[in-house]
mmCIF file of C-alpha atoms in Angstrom:
data_model
loop_
_atom_site.group_PDB
_atom_site.id
_atom_site.type_symbol
_atom_site.label_atom_id
_atom_site.label_comp_id
_atom_site.label_asym_id
_atom_site.label_seq_id
_atom_site.Cartn_x
_atom_site.Cartn_y
_atom_site.Cartn_z
ATOM 1 C CA MET A 19 41.796 42.379 21.910
ATOM 2 C CA GLU A 20 38.343 42.012 21.648
ATOM 3 C CA TYR A 21 38.400 45.155 19.289
ATOM 4 C CA SER A 22 40.694 43.253 16.801
ATOM 5 C CA ARG A 23 38.852 39.905 16.476
ATOM 6 C CA HIS A 24 35.572 41.685 15.601
ATOM 7 C CA SER A 25 37.666 43.840 13.100
ATOM 8 C CA SER A 26 39.315 40.328 11.351
ATOM 9 C CA LYS A 27 35.795 39.344 11.291
ATOM 10 C CA THR A 28 34.882 42.403 9.599
ATOM 11 C CA GLY A 29 38.046 42.392 7.153
ATOM 12 C CA SER A 30 37.267 38.545 6.530
ATOM 13 C CA MET A 31 32.848 39.538 5.098
ATOM 14 C CA LYS A 32 34.260 41.607 3.024
ATOM 15 C CA SER A 33 37.376 39.507 1.274
ATOM 16 C CA SER A 34 34.415 36.770 1.136
ATOM 17 C CA LEU A 35 32.134 39.641 -1.059
ATOM 18 C CA THR A 36 34.953 41.599 -3.462
ATOM 19 C CA TRP A 37 35.025 37.131 -3.818
ATOM 20 C CA ILE A 38 31.913 37.084 -4.764
ATOM 21 C CA ILE A 39 31.691 40.610 -6.599
ATOM 22 C CA ILE A 40 34.413 39.302 -8.986
ATOM 23 C CA MET A 41 33.081 35.867 -9.189
ATOM 24 C CA CYS A 42 29.110 37.009 -10.577
ATOM 25 C CA ALA A 43 30.338 39.499 -12.811
ATOM 26 C CA LEU A 44 32.771 37.046 -14.167
ATOM 27 C CA ALA A 45 29.921 34.726 -14.652
ATOM 28 C CA PHE A 46 28.309 37.855 -16.577
ATOM 29 C CA LEU A 47 30.744 38.960 -18.152
ATOM 30 C CA LEU A 48 31.097 34.659 -19.584
ATOM 31 C CA LEU A 49 28.060 34.718 -20.322
ATOM 32 C CA TYR A 50 27.854 38.120 -22.766
ATOM 33 C CA ILE A 51 30.431 36.284 -24.061
ATOM 34 C CA ASN A 52 28.447 33.706 -25.023
ATOM 35 C CA ALA A 53 25.550 34.855 -25.747
ATOM 36 C CA ASN A 54 26.367 37.869 -28.011
ATOM 37 C CA ILE A 55 30.748 37.538 -29.091
ATOM 38 C CA LEU A 56 31.643 33.340 -29.073
ATOM 39 C CA THR A 57 30.139 30.536 -28.015
ATOM 40 C CA ILE A 58 31.123 26.389 -27.813
ATOM 41 C CA THR A 59 29.503 23.693 -30.351
ATOM 42 C CA LEU A 60 30.034 20.125 -29.237
ATOM 43 C CA ILE A 61 29.210 18.579 -32.311
ATOM 44 C CA ARG A 62 26.929 15.337 -32.939
ATOM 45 C CA GLY A 63 26.722 13.517 -35.790
ATOM 46 C CA ASN A 64 28.704 13.194 -38.946
ATOM 47 C CA SER A 65 27.314 15.163 -41.444
ATOM 48 C CA MET A 66 30.673 17.442 -41.705
ATOM 49 C CA TYR A 67 33.181 14.327 -41.920
ATOM 50 C CA PRO A 68 35.883 14.784 -42.592
ATOM 51 C CA THR A 69 36.115 18.942 -41.958
ATOM 52 C CA VAL A 70 34.280 18.343 -38.254
ATOM 53 C CA GLU A 71 34.275 15.206 -36.051
ATOM 54 C CA ASP A 72 31.702 13.781 -33.882
ATOM 55 C CA GLY A 73 32.745 14.785 -30.687
ATOM 56 C CA GLU A 74 34.474 17.540 -31.741
ATOM 57 C CA ILE A 75 34.225 21.294 -29.711
ATOM 58 C CA LEU A 76 33.847 24.651 -31.818
ATOM 59 C CA LEU A 77 33.373 27.933 -31.457
ATOM 60 C CA VAL A 78 31.255 29.922 -32.775
ATOM 61 C CA ASP A 79 31.453 33.851 -34.404
ATOM 62 C CA LYS A 80 28.179 35.444 -33.355
ATOM 63 C CA ILE A 81 29.958 39.060 -35.089
ATOM 64 C CA HIS A 82 30.955 38.766 -37.997
ATOM 65 C CA ARG A 83 27.367 37.732 -39.890
ATOM 66 C CA ASP A 84 28.813 38.107 -43.088
ATOM 67 C CA MET A 85 27.563 34.499 -44.778
ATOM 68 C CA SER A 86 29.757 33.921 -47.490
ATOM 69 C CA ARG A 87 30.032 30.615 -49.500
ATOM 70 C CA GLY A 88 32.508 27.948 -48.095
ATOM 71 C CA ASP A 89 31.883 29.728 -45.042
ATOM 72 C CA ILE A 90 30.819 26.660 -42.421
ATOM 73 C CA ILE A 91 27.654 27.743 -39.806
ATOM 74 C CA LEU A 92 25.916 27.183 -36.740
ATOM 75 C CA ALA A 93 22.194 27.546 -37.081
ATOM 76 C CA LYS A 94 18.965 27.277 -35.370
ATOM 77 C CA THR A 95 16.333 25.251 -37.635
ATOM 78 C CA MET A 96 12.471 26.116 -37.230
ATOM 79 C CA ASN A 97 11.848 23.373 -39.715
ATOM 80 C CA SER A 98 12.942 20.296 -38.798
ATOM 81 C CA GLY A 99 13.432 18.072 -35.691
ATOM 82 C CA ARG A 100 16.829 19.183 -34.957
ATOM 83 C CA GLN A 101 17.585 22.171 -33.065
ATOM 84 C CA TYR A 102 20.846 23.288 -34.389
ATOM 85 C CA ILE A 103 23.070 22.154 -37.418
ATOM 86 C CA ILE A 104 25.833 23.469 -38.919
ATOM 87 C CA LYS A 105 26.420 23.271 -42.479
ATOM 88 C CA ARG A 106 28.697 25.132 -45.170
ATOM 89 C CA VAL A 107 26.915 27.585 -47.051
ATOM 90 C CA ILE A 108 27.125 26.322 -50.456
ATOM 91 C CA ALA A 109 25.286 29.859 -51.603
ATOM 92 C CA THR A 110 23.271 32.943 -51.112
ATOM 93 C CA GLY A 111 20.264 35.078 -51.327
ATOM 94 C CA GLY A 112 19.907 35.144 -55.790
ATOM 95 C CA GLU A 113 22.077 32.595 -55.838
ATOM 96 C CA GLU A 114 21.607 29.211 -58.811
ATOM 97 C CA ILE A 115 22.490 26.037 -57.682
ATOM 98 C CA THR A 116 22.695 23.146 -59.637
ATOM 99 C CA ILE A 117 23.579 19.486 -58.328
ATOM 100 C CA ASP A 118 23.880 17.003 -61.639
ATOM 101 C CA TYR A 119 23.567 14.001 -58.782
ATOM 102 C CA SER A 120 24.785 11.671 -61.825
ATOM 103 C CA LYS A 121 28.158 13.875 -61.867
ATOM 104 C CA ASN A 122 28.458 14.040 -58.191
ATOM 105 C CA ASP A 123 28.893 18.750 -59.399
ATOM 106 C CA VAL A 124 27.278 21.308 -57.743
ATOM 107 C CA LEU A 125 27.081 24.576 -59.814
ATOM 108 C CA VAL A 126 26.557 27.573 -58.962
ATOM 109 C CA ASP A 127 25.633 29.827 -61.086
ATOM 110 C CA GLU A 128 26.580 28.071 -63.274
ATOM 111 C CA VAL A 129 30.416 27.572 -62.631
ATOM 112 C CA LEU A 130 31.924 24.110 -60.773
ATOM 113 C CA LEU A 131 32.127 23.955 -57.516
ATOM 114 C CA SER A 132 35.348 23.149 -55.928
ATOM 115 C CA GLU A 133 35.184 20.763 -53.380
ATOM 116 C CA PRO A 134 38.294 19.460 -51.513
ATOM 117 C CA TYR A 135 37.166 19.237 -48.238
ATOM 118 C CA ILE A 136 33.671 16.149 -49.425
ATOM 119 C CA SER A 137 34.145 12.499 -50.016
ATOM 120 C CA LEU A 138 31.841 10.565 -52.360
ATOM 121 C CA ALA A 139 33.357 6.993 -52.155
ATOM 122 C CA GLU A 140 29.617 6.171 -52.323
ATOM 123 C CA ALA A 141 26.063 6.591 -53.685
ATOM 124 C CA ASP A 142 24.550 9.598 -52.445
ATOM 125 C CA PRO A 143 20.985 7.941 -50.938
ATOM 126 C CA MET A 144 18.982 11.509 -52.229
ATOM 127 C CA VAL A 145 19.709 10.548 -56.085
ATOM 128 C CA ASP A 146 16.556 8.706 -55.203
ATOM 129 C CA LEU A 147 15.107 11.341 -57.068
ATOM 130 C CA ASP A 148 12.043 9.353 -58.825
ATOM 131 C CA GLY A 149 14.717 8.691 -62.664
ATOM 132 C CA VAL A 150 15.697 12.999 -62.092
ATOM 133 C CA THR A 151 19.190 13.005 -61.392
ATOM 134 C CA THR A 152 19.590 16.863 -61.213
ATOM 135 C CA ILE A 153 17.902 19.787 -59.396
ATOM 136 C CA ASN A 154 17.420 23.448 -59.701
ATOM 137 C CA TYR A 155 17.373 25.532 -56.995
ATOM 138 C CA THR A 156 17.027 29.260 -56.558
ATOM 139 C CA VAL A 157 18.356 30.877 -53.099
ATOM 140 C CA PRO A 158 16.112 32.973 -52.239
ATOM 141 C CA ASP A 159 17.117 36.698 -50.799
ATOM 142 C CA GLY A 160 17.468 36.796 -47.319
ATOM 143 C CA TYR A 161 18.434 32.978 -47.184
ATOM 144 C CA VAL A 162 21.707 30.877 -47.660
ATOM 145 C CA PHE A 163 21.486 26.905 -48.941
ATOM 146 C CA VAL A 164 23.496 24.878 -46.948
ATOM 147 C CA MET A 165 25.240 21.025 -47.726
ATOM 148 C CA GLY A 166 26.714 19.128 -45.663
ATOM 149 C CA ASP A 167 31.068 18.265 -46.509
ATOM 150 C CA ASN A 168 29.645 14.271 -45.313
ATOM 151 C CA ARG A 169 26.932 14.862 -48.692
ATOM 152 C CA ASN A 170 26.381 10.943 -48.245
ATOM 153 C CA TYR A 171 24.536 11.381 -44.658
ATOM 154 C CA SER A 172 24.068 15.142 -44.632
ATOM 155 C CA MET A 173 19.914 16.724 -44.272
ATOM 156 C CA ASP A 174 20.363 20.061 -45.595
ATOM 157 C CA SER A 175 19.251 21.725 -47.910
ATOM 158 C CA ARG A 176 18.306 19.146 -49.850
ATOM 159 C CA ASN A 177 16.120 17.921 -47.774
ATOM 160 C CA GLU A 178 13.264 19.837 -47.190
ATOM 161 C CA GLU A 179 12.031 19.887 -44.228
ATOM 162 C CA ILE A 180 15.238 21.906 -42.970
ATOM 163 C CA GLY A 181 15.350 23.608 -46.951
ATOM 164 C CA PHE A 182 17.553 27.448 -47.094
ATOM 165 C CA ILE A 183 18.337 28.845 -43.743
ATOM 166 C CA SER A 184 17.272 32.143 -43.149
ATOM 167 C CA MET A 185 20.251 34.535 -42.925
ATOM 168 C CA ASP A 186 17.751 35.228 -38.647
ATOM 169 C CA GLU A 187 18.350 31.208 -38.087
ATOM 170 C CA ILE A 188 22.513 31.272 -38.137
ATOM 171 C CA ILE A 189 23.902 31.921 -35.138
ATOM 172 C CA GLY A 190 27.097 32.296 -36.821
ATOM 173 C CA LYS A 191 30.135 31.267 -38.253
ATOM 174 C CA VAL A 192 32.229 28.700 -37.649
ATOM 175 C CA ILE A 193 35.859 29.508 -36.348
ATOM 176 C CA THR A 194 37.537 26.626 -38.594
ATOM 177 C CA PRO A 195 40.305 24.068 -36.515
#
């Protein structure tokens, strides 16, 4: 009988050790996925309303790095006091943007963007530009120009604190809801 009690303790220890190894492997796998493949982010703010609402939880694809116009991205900004921003890519390297605040139009390479996702119920606070109503930008290679869908309440590439977003600052593409 002594032998079976000892054997039972050894079996129980092996079982516990197996569970610890499984849990550690699972934790490592989840950390690897979060760091390299997918991450989860919680939205704070209304700059992407109505597409994304405050308090929403989103998945971010970190693998597919081919950003194009219309993609929603998560980026770590180096210039502003904000650590992370979620915005829509309006233009990529080499493209020219014209924003006509008198008409609330955004043109990329002289083509008017169709933007059914935005709502401009009131005047954009960015209009107070000393009487200037049209602004032009040229996106440098290796960068993107981003804007929030809720233009009236978005700190984005139009603001010098954010400016153009380097491809190196982009964490990934939001998997749209």
